[in-house]
PDB file of N, CA, C and O in Angstrom:
ATOM      1  N   UNK A   7       0.827  -1.198   0.000  1.00 87.00           N
ATOM      2  CA  UNK A   7       0.000   0.000   0.000  1.00 87.00           C
ATOM      3  C   UNK A   7       0.867   1.256   0.000  1.00 87.00           C
ATOM      4  O   UNK A   7       0.520   2.211  -0.692  1.00 87.00           O
ATOM      5  N   UNK A   8       1.938   1.219   0.747  1.00 89.00           N
ATOM      6  CA  UNK A   8       2.828   2.372   0.808  1.00 89.00           C
ATOM      7  C   UNK A   8       3.461   2.622  -0.570  1.00 89.00           C
ATOM      8  O   UNK A   8       3.606   3.758  -0.988  1.00 89.00           O
ATOM      9  N   UNK A   9       3.809   1.535  -1.253  1.00 90.00           N
ATOM     10  CA  UNK A   9       4.375   1.682  -2.594  1.00 90.00           C
ATOM     11  C   UNK A   9       3.358   2.308  -3.554  1.00 90.00           C
ATOM     12  O   UNK A   9       3.715   3.103  -4.415  1.00 90.00           O
ATOM     13  N   UNK A  10       2.121   1.940  -3.403  1.00 88.00           N
ATOM     14  CA  UNK A  10       1.057   2.502  -4.236  1.00 88.00           C
ATOM     15  C   UNK A  10       0.917   3.998  -3.974  1.00 88.00           C
ATOM     16  O   UNK A  10       0.770   4.792  -4.916  1.00 88.00           O
ATOM     17  N   UNK A  11       0.964   4.387  -2.711  1.00 90.00           N
ATOM     18  CA  UNK A  11       0.875   5.813  -2.364  1.00 90.00           C
ATOM     19  C   UNK A  11       2.078   6.580  -2.897  1.00 90.00           C
ATOM     20  O   UNK A  11       1.938   7.704  -3.397  1.00 90.00           O
ATOM     21  N   UNK A  12       3.271   5.981  -2.807  1.00 92.00           N
ATOM     22  CA  UNK A  12       4.470   6.641  -3.335  1.00 92.00           C
ATOM     23  C   UNK A  12       4.376   6.788  -4.858  1.00 92.00           C
ATOM     24  O   UNK A  12       4.748   7.818  -5.409  1.00 92.00           O
ATOM     25  N   UNK A  13       3.894   5.730  -5.479  1.00 92.00           N
ATOM     26  CA  UNK A  13       3.733   5.765  -6.922  1.00 92.00           C
ATOM     27  C   UNK A  13       2.730   6.838  -7.327  1.00 92.00           C
ATOM     28  O   UNK A  13       2.951   7.585  -8.290  1.00 92.00           O
ATOM     29  N   UNK A  14       1.642   6.921  -6.601  1.00 93.00           N
ATOM     30  CA  UNK A  14       0.618   7.930  -6.881  1.00 93.00           C
ATOM     31  C   UNK A  14       1.170   9.332  -6.657  1.00 93.00           C
ATOM     32  O   UNK A  14       0.935  10.242  -7.468  1.00 93.00           O
ATOM     33  N   UNK A  15       1.924   9.516  -5.606  1.00 94.00           N
ATOM     34  CA  UNK A  15       2.540  10.811  -5.322  1.00 94.00           C
ATOM     35  C   UNK A  15       3.511  11.189  -6.444  1.00 94.00           C
ATOM     36  O   UNK A  15       3.534  12.338  -6.899  1.00 94.00           O
ATOM     37  N   UNK A  16       4.282  10.216  -6.878  1.00 94.00           N
ATOM     38  CA  UNK A  16       5.232  10.445  -7.959  1.00 94.00           C
ATOM     39  C   UNK A  16       4.491  10.826  -9.250  1.00 94.00           C
ATOM     40  O   UNK A  16       4.908  11.751  -9.967  1.00 94.00           O
ATOM     41  N   UNK A  17       3.407  10.142  -9.543  1.00 95.00           N
ATOM     42  CA  UNK A  17       2.622  10.452 -10.738  1.00 95.00           C
ATOM     43  C   UNK A  17       2.005  11.848 -10.670  1.00 95.00           C
ATOM     44  O   UNK A  17       1.982  12.586 -11.666  1.00 95.00           O
ATOM     45  N   UNK A  18       1.522  12.225  -9.500  1.00 96.00           N
ATOM     46  CA  UNK A  18       0.964  13.578  -9.321  1.00 96.00           C
ATOM     47  C   UNK A  18       2.053  14.630  -9.517  1.00 96.00           C
ATOM     48  O   UNK A  18       1.814  15.687 -10.130  1.00 96.00           O
ATOM     49  N   UNK A  19       3.224  14.342  -9.016  1.00 95.00           N
ATOM     50  CA  UNK A  19       4.348  15.263  -9.180  1.00 95.00           C
ATOM     51  C   UNK A  19       4.698  15.422 -10.661  1.00 95.00           C
ATOM     52  O   UNK A  19       4.898  16.543 -11.148  1.00 95.00           O
ATOM     53  N   UNK A  20       4.775  14.303 -11.353  1.00 96.00           N
ATOM     54  CA  UNK A  20       5.069  14.355 -12.787  1.00 96.00           C
ATOM     55  C   UNK A  20       3.979  15.100 -13.555  1.00 96.00           C
ATOM     56  O   UNK A  20       4.272  15.876 -14.469  1.00 96.00           O
ATOM     57  N   UNK A  21       2.743  14.859 -13.185  1.00 97.00           N
ATOM     58  CA  UNK A  21       1.624  15.548 -13.835  1.00 97.00           C
ATOM     59  C   UNK A  21       1.733  17.057 -13.626  1.00 97.00           C
ATOM     60  O   UNK A  21       1.517  17.840 -14.556  1.00 97.00           O
ATOM     61  N   UNK A  22       2.068  17.471 -12.434  1.00 96.00           N
ATOM     62  CA  UNK A  22       2.232  18.903 -12.149  1.00 96.00           C
ATOM     63  C   UNK A  22       3.346  19.501 -13.002  1.00 96.00           C
ATOM     64  O   UNK A  22       3.202  20.610 -13.547  1.00 96.00           O
ATOM     65  N   UNK A  23       4.452  18.772 -13.128  1.00 97.00           N
ATOM     66  CA  UNK A  23       5.571  19.255 -13.946  1.00 97.00           C
ATOM     67  C   UNK A  23       5.157  19.372 -15.405  1.00 97.00           C
ATOM     68  O   UNK A  23       5.476  20.353 -16.080  1.00 97.00           O
ATOM     69  N   UNK A  24       4.447  18.390 -15.895  1.00 98.00           N
ATOM     70  CA  UNK A  24       4.003  18.406 -17.284  1.00 98.00           C
ATOM     71  C   UNK A  24       3.033  19.565 -17.520  1.00 98.00           C
ATOM     72  O   UNK A  24       3.111  20.262 -18.541  1.00 98.00           O
ATOM     73  N   UNK A  25       2.137  19.794 -16.593  1.00 98.00           N
ATOM     74  CA  UNK A  25       1.193  20.914 -16.733  1.00 98.00           C
ATOM     75  C   UNK A  25       1.928  22.245 -16.730  1.00 98.00           C
ATOM     76  O   UNK A  25       1.598  23.151 -17.509  1.00 98.00           O
ATOM     77  N   UNK A  26       2.919  22.371 -15.871  1.00 97.00           N
ATOM     78  CA  UNK A  26       3.707  23.605 -15.794  1.00 97.00           C
ATOM     79  C   UNK A  26       4.471  23.823 -17.106  1.00 97.00           C
ATOM     80  O   UNK A  26       4.485  24.934 -17.640  1.00 97.00           O
ATOM     81  N   UNK A  27       5.091  22.775 -17.628  1.00 98.00           N
ATOM     82  CA  UNK A  27       5.799  22.876 -18.898  1.00 98.00           C
ATOM     83  C   UNK A  27       4.835  23.222 -20.030  1.00 98.00           C
ATOM     84  O   UNK A  27       5.158  24.018 -20.914  1.00 98.00           O
ATOM     85  N   UNK A  28       3.655  22.638 -19.996  1.00 98.00           N
ATOM     86  CA  UNK A  28       2.649  22.911 -21.021  1.00 98.00           C
ATOM     87  C   UNK A  28       2.231  24.381 -20.991  1.00 98.00           C
ATOM     88  O   UNK A  28       2.106  25.015 -22.044  1.00 98.00           O
ATOM     89  N   UNK A  29       2.038  24.918 -19.803  1.00 98.00           N
ATOM     90  CA  UNK A  29       1.662  26.326 -19.673  1.00 98.00           C
ATOM     91  C   UNK A  29       2.785  27.233 -20.178  1.00 98.00           C
ATOM     92  O   UNK A  29       2.534  28.237 -20.844  1.00 98.00           O
ATOM     93  N   UNK A  30       4.027  26.853 -19.870  1.00 98.00           N
ATOM     94  CA  UNK A  30       5.170  27.646 -20.319  1.00 98.00           C
ATOM     95  C   UNK A  30       5.258  27.620 -21.850  1.00 98.00           C
ATOM     96  O   UNK A  30       5.455  28.657 -22.485  1.00 98.00           O
ATOM     97  N   UNK A  31       5.087  26.441 -22.426  1.00 98.00           N
ATOM     98  CA  UNK A  31       5.122  26.328 -23.885  1.00 98.00           C
ATOM     99  C   UNK A  31       3.978  27.098 -24.535  1.00 98.00           C
ATOM    100  O   UNK A  31       4.145  27.727 -25.584  1.00 98.00           O
ATOM    101  N   UNK A  32       2.825  27.063 -23.912  1.00 98.00           N
ATOM    102  CA  UNK A  32       1.672  27.807 -24.433  1.00 98.00           C
ATOM    103  C   UNK A  32       1.955  29.306 -24.398  1.00 98.00           C
ATOM    104  O   UNK A  32       1.611  30.029 -25.344  1.00 98.00           O
ATOM    105  N   UNK A  33       2.597  29.779 -23.350  1.00 98.00           N
ATOM    106  CA  UNK A  33       2.963  31.199 -23.263  1.00 98.00           C
ATOM    107  C   UNK A  33       3.960  31.568 -24.353  1.00 98.00           C
ATOM    108  O   UNK A  33       3.844  32.622 -24.992  1.00 98.00           O
ATOM    109  N   UNK A  34       4.953  30.711 -24.561  1.00 98.00           N
ATOM    110  CA  UNK A  34       5.943  30.962 -25.605  1.00 98.00           C
ATOM    111  C   UNK A  34       5.284  30.964 -26.979  1.00 98.00           C
ATOM    112  O   UNK A  34       5.591  31.812 -27.822  1.00 98.00           O
ATOM    113  N   UNK A  35       4.382  30.029 -27.198  1.00 98.00           N
ATOM    114  CA  UNK A  35       3.670  29.953 -28.470  1.00 98.00           C
ATOM    115  C   UNK A  35       2.843  31.213 -28.704  1.00 98.00           C
ATOM    116  O   UNK A  35       2.819  31.762 -29.815  1.00 98.00           O
ATOM    117  N   UNK A  36       2.187  31.693 -27.686  1.00 98.00           N
ATOM    118  CA  UNK A  36       1.387  32.912 -27.813  1.00 98.00           C
ATOM    119  C   UNK A  36       2.272  34.112 -28.140  1.00 98.00           C
ATOM    120  O   UNK A  36       1.903  34.956 -28.957  1.00 98.00           O
ATOM    121  N   UNK A  37       3.468  34.169 -27.503  1.00 98.00           N
ATOM    122  CA  UNK A  37       4.399  35.261 -27.798  1.00 98.00           C
ATOM    123  C   UNK A  37       4.854  35.199 -29.249  1.00 98.00           C
ATOM    124  O   UNK A  37       4.935  36.226 -29.935  1.00 98.00           O
ATOM    125  N   UNK A  38       5.117  34.009 -29.749  1.00 98.00           N
ATOM    126  CA  UNK A  38       5.545  33.847 -31.139  1.00 98.00           C
ATOM    127  C   UNK A  38       4.409  34.224 -32.086  1.00 98.00           C
ATOM    128  O   UNK A  38       4.630  34.899 -33.100  1.00 98.00           O
ATOM    129  N   UNK A  39       3.191  33.804 -31.765  1.00 98.00           N
ATOM    130  CA  UNK A  39       2.039  34.179 -32.602  1.00 98.00           C
ATOM    131  C   UNK A  39       1.886  35.694 -32.668  1.00 98.00           C
ATOM    132  O   UNK A  39       1.586  36.254 -33.726  1.00 98.00           O
ATOM    133  N   UNK A  40       2.088  36.340 -31.540  1.00 98.00           N
ATOM    134  CA  UNK A  40       1.987  37.795 -31.490  1.00 98.00           C
ATOM    135  C   UNK A  40       3.059  38.441 -32.367  1.00 98.00           C
ATOM    136  O   UNK A  40       2.779  39.392 -33.111  1.00 98.00           O
ATOM    137  N   UNK A  41       4.280  37.918 -32.309  1.00 98.00           N
ATOM    138  CA  UNK A  41       5.361  38.438 -33.150  1.00 98.00           C
ATOM    139  C   UNK A  41       5.032  38.255 -34.629  1.00 98.00           C
ATOM    140  O   UNK A  41       5.273  39.159 -35.441  1.00 98.00           O
ATOM    141  N   UNK A  42       4.512  37.101 -34.981  1.00 98.00           N
ATOM    142  CA  UNK A  42       4.166  36.821 -36.374  1.00 98.00           C
ATOM    143  C   UNK A  42       3.084  37.788 -36.852  1.00 98.00           C
ATOM    144  O   UNK A  42       3.164  38.343 -37.956  1.00 98.00           O
ATOM    145  N   UNK A  43       2.085  38.017 -36.019  1.00 98.00           N
ATOM    146  CA  UNK A  43       1.017  38.946 -36.399  1.00 98.00           C
ATOM    147  C   UNK A  43       1.570  40.351 -36.589  1.00 98.00           C
ATOM    148  O   UNK A  43       1.186  41.060 -37.526  1.00 98.00           O
ATOM    149  N   UNK A  44       2.488  40.762 -35.720  1.00 98.00           N
ATOM    150  CA  UNK A  44       3.104  42.079 -35.829  1.00 98.00           C
ATOM    151  C   UNK A  44       3.902  42.184 -37.123  1.00 98.00           C
ATOM    152  O   UNK A  44       3.811  43.188 -37.844  1.00 98.00           O
ATOM    153  N   UNK A  45       4.665  41.143 -37.431  1.00 98.00           N
ATOM    154  CA  UNK A  45       5.456  41.130 -38.669  1.00 98.00           C
ATOM    155  C   UNK A  45       4.550  41.170 -39.899  1.00 98.00           C
ATOM    156  O   UNK A  45       4.831  41.883 -40.868  1.00 98.00           O
ATOM    157  N   UNK A  46       3.470  40.405 -39.877  1.00 98.00           N
ATOM    158  CA  UNK A  46       2.542  40.409 -41.011  1.00 98.00           C
ATOM    159  C   UNK A  46       1.936  41.783 -41.220  1.00 98.00           C
ATOM    160  O   UNK A  46       1.795  42.252 -42.347  1.00 98.00           O
ATOM    161  N   UNK A  47       1.550  42.430 -40.131  1.00 98.00           N
ATOM    162  CA  UNK A  47       0.966  43.766 -40.230  1.00 98.00           C
ATOM    163  C   UNK A  47       1.988  44.745 -40.804  1.00 98.00           C
ATOM    164  O   UNK A  47       1.646  45.592 -41.641  1.00 98.00           O
ATOM    165  N   UNK A  48       3.238  44.631 -40.376  1.00 98.00           N
ATOM    166  CA  UNK A  48       4.289  45.514 -40.882  1.00 98.00           C
ATOM    167  C   UNK A  48       4.530  45.269 -42.368  1.00 98.00           C
ATOM    168  O   UNK A  48       4.662  46.213 -43.147  1.00 98.00           O
ATOM    169  N   UNK A  49       4.571  44.001 -42.778  1.00 97.00           N
ATOM    170  CA  UNK A  49       4.769  43.682 -44.187  1.00 97.00           C
ATOM    171  C   UNK A  49       3.602  44.200 -45.032  1.00 97.00           C
ATOM    172  O   UNK A  49       3.794  44.707 -46.136  1.00 97.00           O
ATOM    173  N   UNK A  50       2.407  44.094 -44.510  1.00 97.00           N
ATOM    174  CA  UNK A  50       1.231  44.600 -45.222  1.00 97.00           C
ATOM    175  C   UNK A  50       1.315  46.118 -45.369  1.00 97.00           C
ATOM    176  O   UNK A  50       1.042  46.670 -46.436  1.00 97.00           O
ATOM    177  N   UNK A  51       1.726  46.780 -44.294  1.00 97.00           N
ATOM    178  CA  UNK A  51       1.873  48.243 -44.329  1.00 97.00           C
ATOM    179  C   UNK A  51       2.927  48.638 -45.358  1.00 97.00           C
ATOM    180  O   UNK A  51       2.729  49.558 -46.160  1.00 97.00           O
ATOM    181  N   UNK A  52       4.054  47.910 -45.355  1.00 97.00           N
ATOM    182  CA  UNK A  52       5.111  48.200 -46.315  1.00 97.00           C
ATOM    183  C   UNK A  52       4.630  47.965 -47.745  1.00 97.00           C
ATOM    184  O   UNK A  52       4.960  48.741 -48.651  1.00 97.00           O
ATOM    185  N   UNK A  53       3.869  46.897 -47.942  1.00 96.00           N
ATOM    186  CA  UNK A  53       3.336  46.611 -49.274  1.00 96.00           C
ATOM    187  C   UNK A  53       2.425  47.723 -49.764  1.00 96.00           C
ATOM    188  O   UNK A  53       2.492  48.113 -50.939  1.00 96.00           O
ATOM    189  N   UNK A  54       1.587  48.234 -48.889  1.00 97.00           N
ATOM    190  CA  UNK A  54       0.696  49.334 -49.268  1.00 97.00           C
ATOM    191  C   UNK A  54       1.500  50.590 -49.608  1.00 97.00           C
ATOM    192  O   UNK A  54       1.187  51.291 -50.576  1.00 97.00           O
ATOM    193  N   UNK A  55       2.531  50.855 -48.808  1.00 97.00           N
ATOM    194  CA  UNK A  55       3.379  52.019 -49.062  1.00 97.00           C
ATOM    195  C   UNK A  55       4.081  51.886 -50.403  1.00 97.00           C
ATOM    196  O   UNK A  55       4.113  52.828 -51.200  1.00 97.00           O
ATOM    197  N   UNK A  56       4.639  50.702 -50.671  1.00 96.00           N
ATOM    198  CA  UNK A  56       5.318  50.477 -51.948  1.00 96.00           C
ATOM    199  C   UNK A  56       4.343  50.561 -53.114  1.00 96.00           C
ATOM    200  O   UNK A  56       4.688  51.081 -54.186  1.00 96.00           O
ATOM    201  N   UNK A  57       3.131  50.069 -52.927  1.00 96.00           N
ATOM    202  CA  UNK A  57       2.121  50.168 -53.971  1.00 96.00           C
ATOM    203  C   UNK A  57       1.781  51.611 -54.287  1.00 96.00           C
ATOM    204  O   UNK A  57       1.647  51.995 -55.459  1.00 96.00           O
ATOM    205  N   UNK A  58       1.659  52.427 -53.242  1.00 96.00           N
ATOM    206  CA  UNK A  58       1.362  53.852 -53.444  1.00 96.00           C
ATOM    207  C   UNK A  58       2.530  54.536 -54.148  1.00 96.00           C
ATOM    208  O   UNK A  58       2.323  55.368 -55.051  1.00 96.00           O
ATOM    209  N   UNK A  59       3.746  54.185 -53.761  1.00 97.00           N
ATOM    210  CA  UNK A  59       4.928  54.768 -54.398  1.00 97.00           C
ATOM    211  C   UNK A  59       4.990  54.370 -55.878  1.00 97.00           C
ATOM    212  O   UNK A  59       5.315  55.192 -56.738  1.00 97.00           O
ATOM    213  N   UNK A  60       4.668  53.122 -56.166  1.00 95.00           N
ATOM    214  CA  UNK A  60       4.673  52.636 -57.551  1.00 95.00           C
ATOM    215  C   UNK A  60       3.649  53.409 -58.376  1.00 95.00           C
ATOM    216  O   UNK A  60       3.932  53.816 -59.507  1.00 95.00           O
ATOM    217  N   UNK A  61       2.478  53.627 -57.812  1.00 95.00           N
ATOM    218  CA  UNK A  61       1.440  54.372 -58.530  1.00 95.00           C
ATOM    219  C   UNK A  61       1.910  55.789 -58.844  1.00 95.00           C
ATOM    220  O   UNK A  61       1.717  56.279 -59.963  1.00 95.00           O
ATOM    221  N   UNK A  62       2.534  56.439 -57.857  1.00 96.00           N
ATOM    222  CA  UNK A  62       3.049  57.798 -58.091  1.00 96.00           C
ATOM    223  C   UNK A  62       4.148  57.780 -59.149  1.00 96.00           C
ATOM    224  O   UNK A  62       4.203  58.657 -60.016  1.00 96.00           O
ATOM    225  N   UNK A  63       5.025  56.778 -59.085  1.00 94.00           N
ATOM    226  CA  UNK A  63       6.116  56.672 -60.071  1.00 94.00           C
ATOM    227  C   UNK A  63       5.562  56.458 -61.475  1.00 94.00           C
ATOM    228  O   UNK A  63       6.089  56.996 -62.445  1.00 94.00           O
ATOM    229  N   UNK A  64       4.504  55.658 -61.592  1.00 93.00           N
ATOM    230  CA  UNK A  64       3.897  55.427 -62.911  1.00 93.00           C
ATOM    231  C   UNK A  64       3.335  56.727 -63.486  1.00 93.00           C
ATOM    232  O   UNK A  64       3.477  56.995 -64.691  1.00 93.00           O
ATOM    233  N   UNK A  65       2.713  57.533 -62.634  1.00 95.00           N
ATOM    234  CA  UNK A  65       2.169  58.821 -63.079  1.00 95.00           C
ATOM    235  C   UNK A  65       3.313  59.736 -63.517  1.00 95.00           C
ATOM    236  O   UNK A  65       3.261  60.354 -64.591  1.00 95.00           O
ATOM    237  N   UNK A  66       4.370  59.798 -62.692  1.00 94.00           N
ATOM    238  CA  UNK A  66       5.529  60.636 -63.028  1.00 94.00           C
ATOM    239  C   UNK A  66       6.180  60.166 -64.328  1.00 94.00           C
ATOM    240  O   UNK A  66       6.547  60.980 -65.178  1.00 94.00           O
ATOM    241  N   UNK A  67       6.315  58.861 -64.493  1.00 92.00           N
ATOM    242  CA  UNK A  67       6.914  58.320 -65.704  1.00 92.00           C
ATOM    243  C   UNK A  67       6.086  58.691 -66.924  1.00 92.00           C
ATOM    244  O   UNK A  67       6.643  59.100 -67.957  1.00 92.00           O
ATOM    245  N   UNK A  68       4.797  58.556 -66.825  1.00 93.00           N
ATOM    246  CA  UNK A  68       3.902  58.895 -67.944  1.00 93.00           C
ATOM    247  C   UNK A  68       4.054  60.367 -68.311  1.00 93.00           C
ATOM    248  O   UNK A  68       4.137  60.722 -69.496  1.00 93.00           O
ATOM    249  N   UNK A  69       4.119  61.226 -67.303  1.00 94.00           N
ATOM    250  CA  UNK A  69       4.277  62.661 -67.572  1.00 94.00           C
ATOM    251  C   UNK A  69       5.610  62.941 -68.258  1.00 94.00           C
ATOM    252  O   UNK A  69       5.676  63.739 -69.200  1.00 94.00           O
ATOM    253  N   UNK A  70       6.673  62.286 -67.802  1.00 93.00           N
ATOM    254  CA  UNK A  70       7.981  62.487 -68.419  1.00 93.00           C
ATOM    255  C   UNK A  70       8.004  61.950 -69.852  1.00 93.00           C
ATOM    256  O   UNK A  70       8.580  62.582 -70.744  1.00 93.00           O
ATOM    257  N   UNK A  71       7.402  60.806 -70.064  1.00 92.00           N
ATOM    258  CA  UNK A  71       7.339  60.248 -71.418  1.00 92.00           C
ATOM    259  C   UNK A  71       6.599  61.187 -72.357  1.00 92.00           C
ATOM    260  O   UNK A  71       7.027  61.404 -73.495  1.00 92.00           O
ATOM    261  N   UNK A  72       5.498  61.721 -71.876  1.00 93.00           N
ATOM    262  CA  UNK A  72       4.723  62.660 -72.695  1.00 93.00           C
ATOM    263  C   UNK A  72       5.535  63.926 -72.971  1.00 93.00           C
ATOM    264  O   UNK A  72       5.490  64.474 -74.079  1.00 93.00           O
ATOM    265  N   UNK A  73       6.292  64.396 -71.982  1.00 93.00           N
ATOM    266  CA  UNK A  73       7.056  65.636 -72.130  1.00 93.00           C
ATOM    267  C   UNK A  73       8.204  65.472 -73.133  1.00 93.00           C
ATOM    268  O   UNK A  73       8.467  66.380 -73.926  1.00 93.00           O
ATOM    269  N   UNK A  74       8.883  64.321 -73.111  1.00 93.00           N
ATOM    270  CA  UNK A  74      10.026  64.149 -74.007  1.00 93.00           C
ATOM    271  C   UNK A  74       9.672  63.411 -75.297  1.00 93.00           C
ATOM    272  O   UNK A  74      10.469  63.361 -76.227  1.00 93.00           O
ATOM    273  N   UNK A  75       8.486  62.834 -75.339  1.00 90.00           N
ATOM    274  CA  UNK A  75       8.043  62.141 -76.539  1.00 90.00           C
ATOM    275  C   UNK A  75       8.672  60.767 -76.707  1.00 90.00           C
ATOM    276  O   UNK A  75       8.691  60.237 -77.812  1.00 90.00           O
ATOM    277  N   UNK A  76       9.219  60.225 -75.670  1.00 88.00           N
ATOM    278  CA  UNK A  76       9.822  58.897 -75.720  1.00 88.00           C
ATOM    279  C   UNK A  76       9.088  57.978 -74.774  1.00 88.00           C
ATOM    280  O   UNK A  76       8.511  58.419 -73.783  1.00 88.00           O
ATOM    281  N   UNK A  77       9.163  56.699 -75.097  1.00 86.00           N
ATOM    282  CA  UNK A  77       8.585  55.713 -74.184  1.00 86.00           C
ATOM    283  C   UNK A  77       9.735  54.944 -73.535  1.00 86.00           C
ATOM    284  O   UNK A  77      10.611  54.424 -74.227  1.00 86.00           O
ATOM    285  N   UNK A  78       9.711  54.874 -72.234  1.00 78.00           N
ATOM    286  CA  UNK A  78      10.756  54.178 -71.491  1.00 78.00           C
ATOM    287  C   UNK A  78      10.230  52.801 -71.119  1.00 78.00           C
ATOM    288  O   UNK A  78       9.161  52.674 -70.524  1.00 78.00           O
ATOM    289  N   UNK A  79      10.987  51.763 -71.520  1.00 79.00           N
ATOM    290  CA  UNK A  79      10.578  50.399 -71.220  1.00 79.00           C
ATOM    291  C   UNK A  79      11.641  49.734 -70.347  1.00 79.00           C
ATOM    292  O   UNK A  79      12.826  49.940 -70.540  1.00 79.00           O
ATOM    293  N   UNK A  80      11.173  48.903 -69.446  1.00 75.00           N
ATOM    294  CA  UNK A  80      12.105  48.169 -68.590  1.00 75.00           C
ATOM    295  C   UNK A  80      12.703  46.980 -69.309  1.00 75.00           C
ATOM    296  O   UNK A  80      12.251  46.570 -70.384  1.00 75.00           O
ATOM    297  N   UNK A  81      13.721  46.415 -68.707  1.00 75.00           N
ATOM    298  CA  UNK A  81      14.407  45.262 -69.304  1.00 75.00           C
ATOM    299  C   UNK A  81      13.701  43.956 -68.991  1.00 75.00           C
ATOM    300  O   UNK A  81      14.079  42.913 -69.503  1.00 75.00           O
ATOM    301  N   UNK A  82      12.692  44.002 -68.133  1.00 72.00           N
ATOM    302  CA  UNK A  82      11.986  42.783 -67.751  1.00 72.00           C
ATOM    303  C   UNK A  82      12.561  42.143 -66.495  1.00 72.00           C
ATOM    304  O   UNK A  82      12.024  41.182 -65.986  1.00 72.00           O
ATOM    305  N   UNK A  83      13.665  42.657 -66.009  1.00 69.00           N
ATOM    306  CA  UNK A  83      14.254  42.128 -64.778  1.00 69.00           C
ATOM    307  C   UNK A  83      13.447  42.620 -63.595  1.00 69.00           C
ATOM    308  O   UNK A  83      12.987  43.752 -63.569  1.00 69.00           O
ATOM    309  N   UNK A  84      13.282  41.752 -62.635  1.00 66.00           N
ATOM    310  CA  UNK A  84      12.499  42.139 -61.457  1.00 66.00           C
ATOM    311  C   UNK A  84      13.357  42.412 -60.247  1.00 66.00           C
ATOM    312  O   UNK A  84      12.886  42.859 -59.229  1.00 66.00           O
ATOM    313  N   UNK A  85      14.638  42.097 -60.341  1.00 64.00           N
ATOM    314  CA  UNK A  85      15.528  42.386 -59.215  1.00 64.00           C
ATOM    315  C   UNK A  85      16.818  42.969 -59.747  1.00 64.00           C
ATOM    316  O   UNK A  85      17.176  42.782 -60.916  1.00 64.00           O
ATOM    317  N   UNK A  86      17.514  43.663 -58.917  1.00 57.00           N
ATOM    318  CA  UNK A  86      18.738  44.323 -59.304  1.00 57.00           C
ATOM    319  C   UNK A  86      19.881  43.786 -58.449  1.00 57.00           C
ATOM    320  O   UNK A  86      19.701  43.542 -57.239  1.00 57.00           O
ATOM    321  N   UNK A  87      21.066  43.625 -59.038  1.00 57.00           N
ATOM    322  CA  UNK A  87      22.205  43.143 -58.241  1.00 57.00           C
ATOM    323  C   UNK A  87      22.624  44.194 -57.220  1.00 57.00           C
ATOM    324  O   UNK A  87      22.524  45.395 -57.489  1.00 57.00           O
ATOM    325  N   UNK A  88      23.078  43.742 -56.097  1.00 52.00           N
ATOM    326  CA  UNK A  88      23.580  44.662 -55.086  1.00 52.00           C
ATOM    327  C   UNK A  88      25.010  45.047 -55.434  1.00 52.00           C
ATOM    328  O   UNK A  88      25.797  44.214 -55.857  1.00 52.00           O
ATOM    329  N   UNK A  89      25.325  46.296 -55.266  1.00 49.00           N
ATOM    330  CA  UNK A  89      26.694  46.750 -55.571  1.00 49.00           C
ATOM    331  C   UNK A  89      27.585  46.608 -54.374  1.00 49.00           C
ATOM    332  O   UNK A  89      27.249  46.635 -53.281  1.00 49.00           O
TER     333      UNK A  89
END
């Protein structure tokens, strides 16, 4: 009977440790989720800003093309090498 009580006590102790670890992991997971949401919001904000800048650049380009009578075309490359 004493062995059964010791075993039960040991199991309760292990259960408490597992619950504590689970709560800690859940807290860490929530912190990571929060960081991801913050990063996504920032990327979305940056995308909107870049989109607005692109729209303004397209208008400026059109005005310059009309002023000089030339059409400026890109090379089709989407990225530029870093110097």
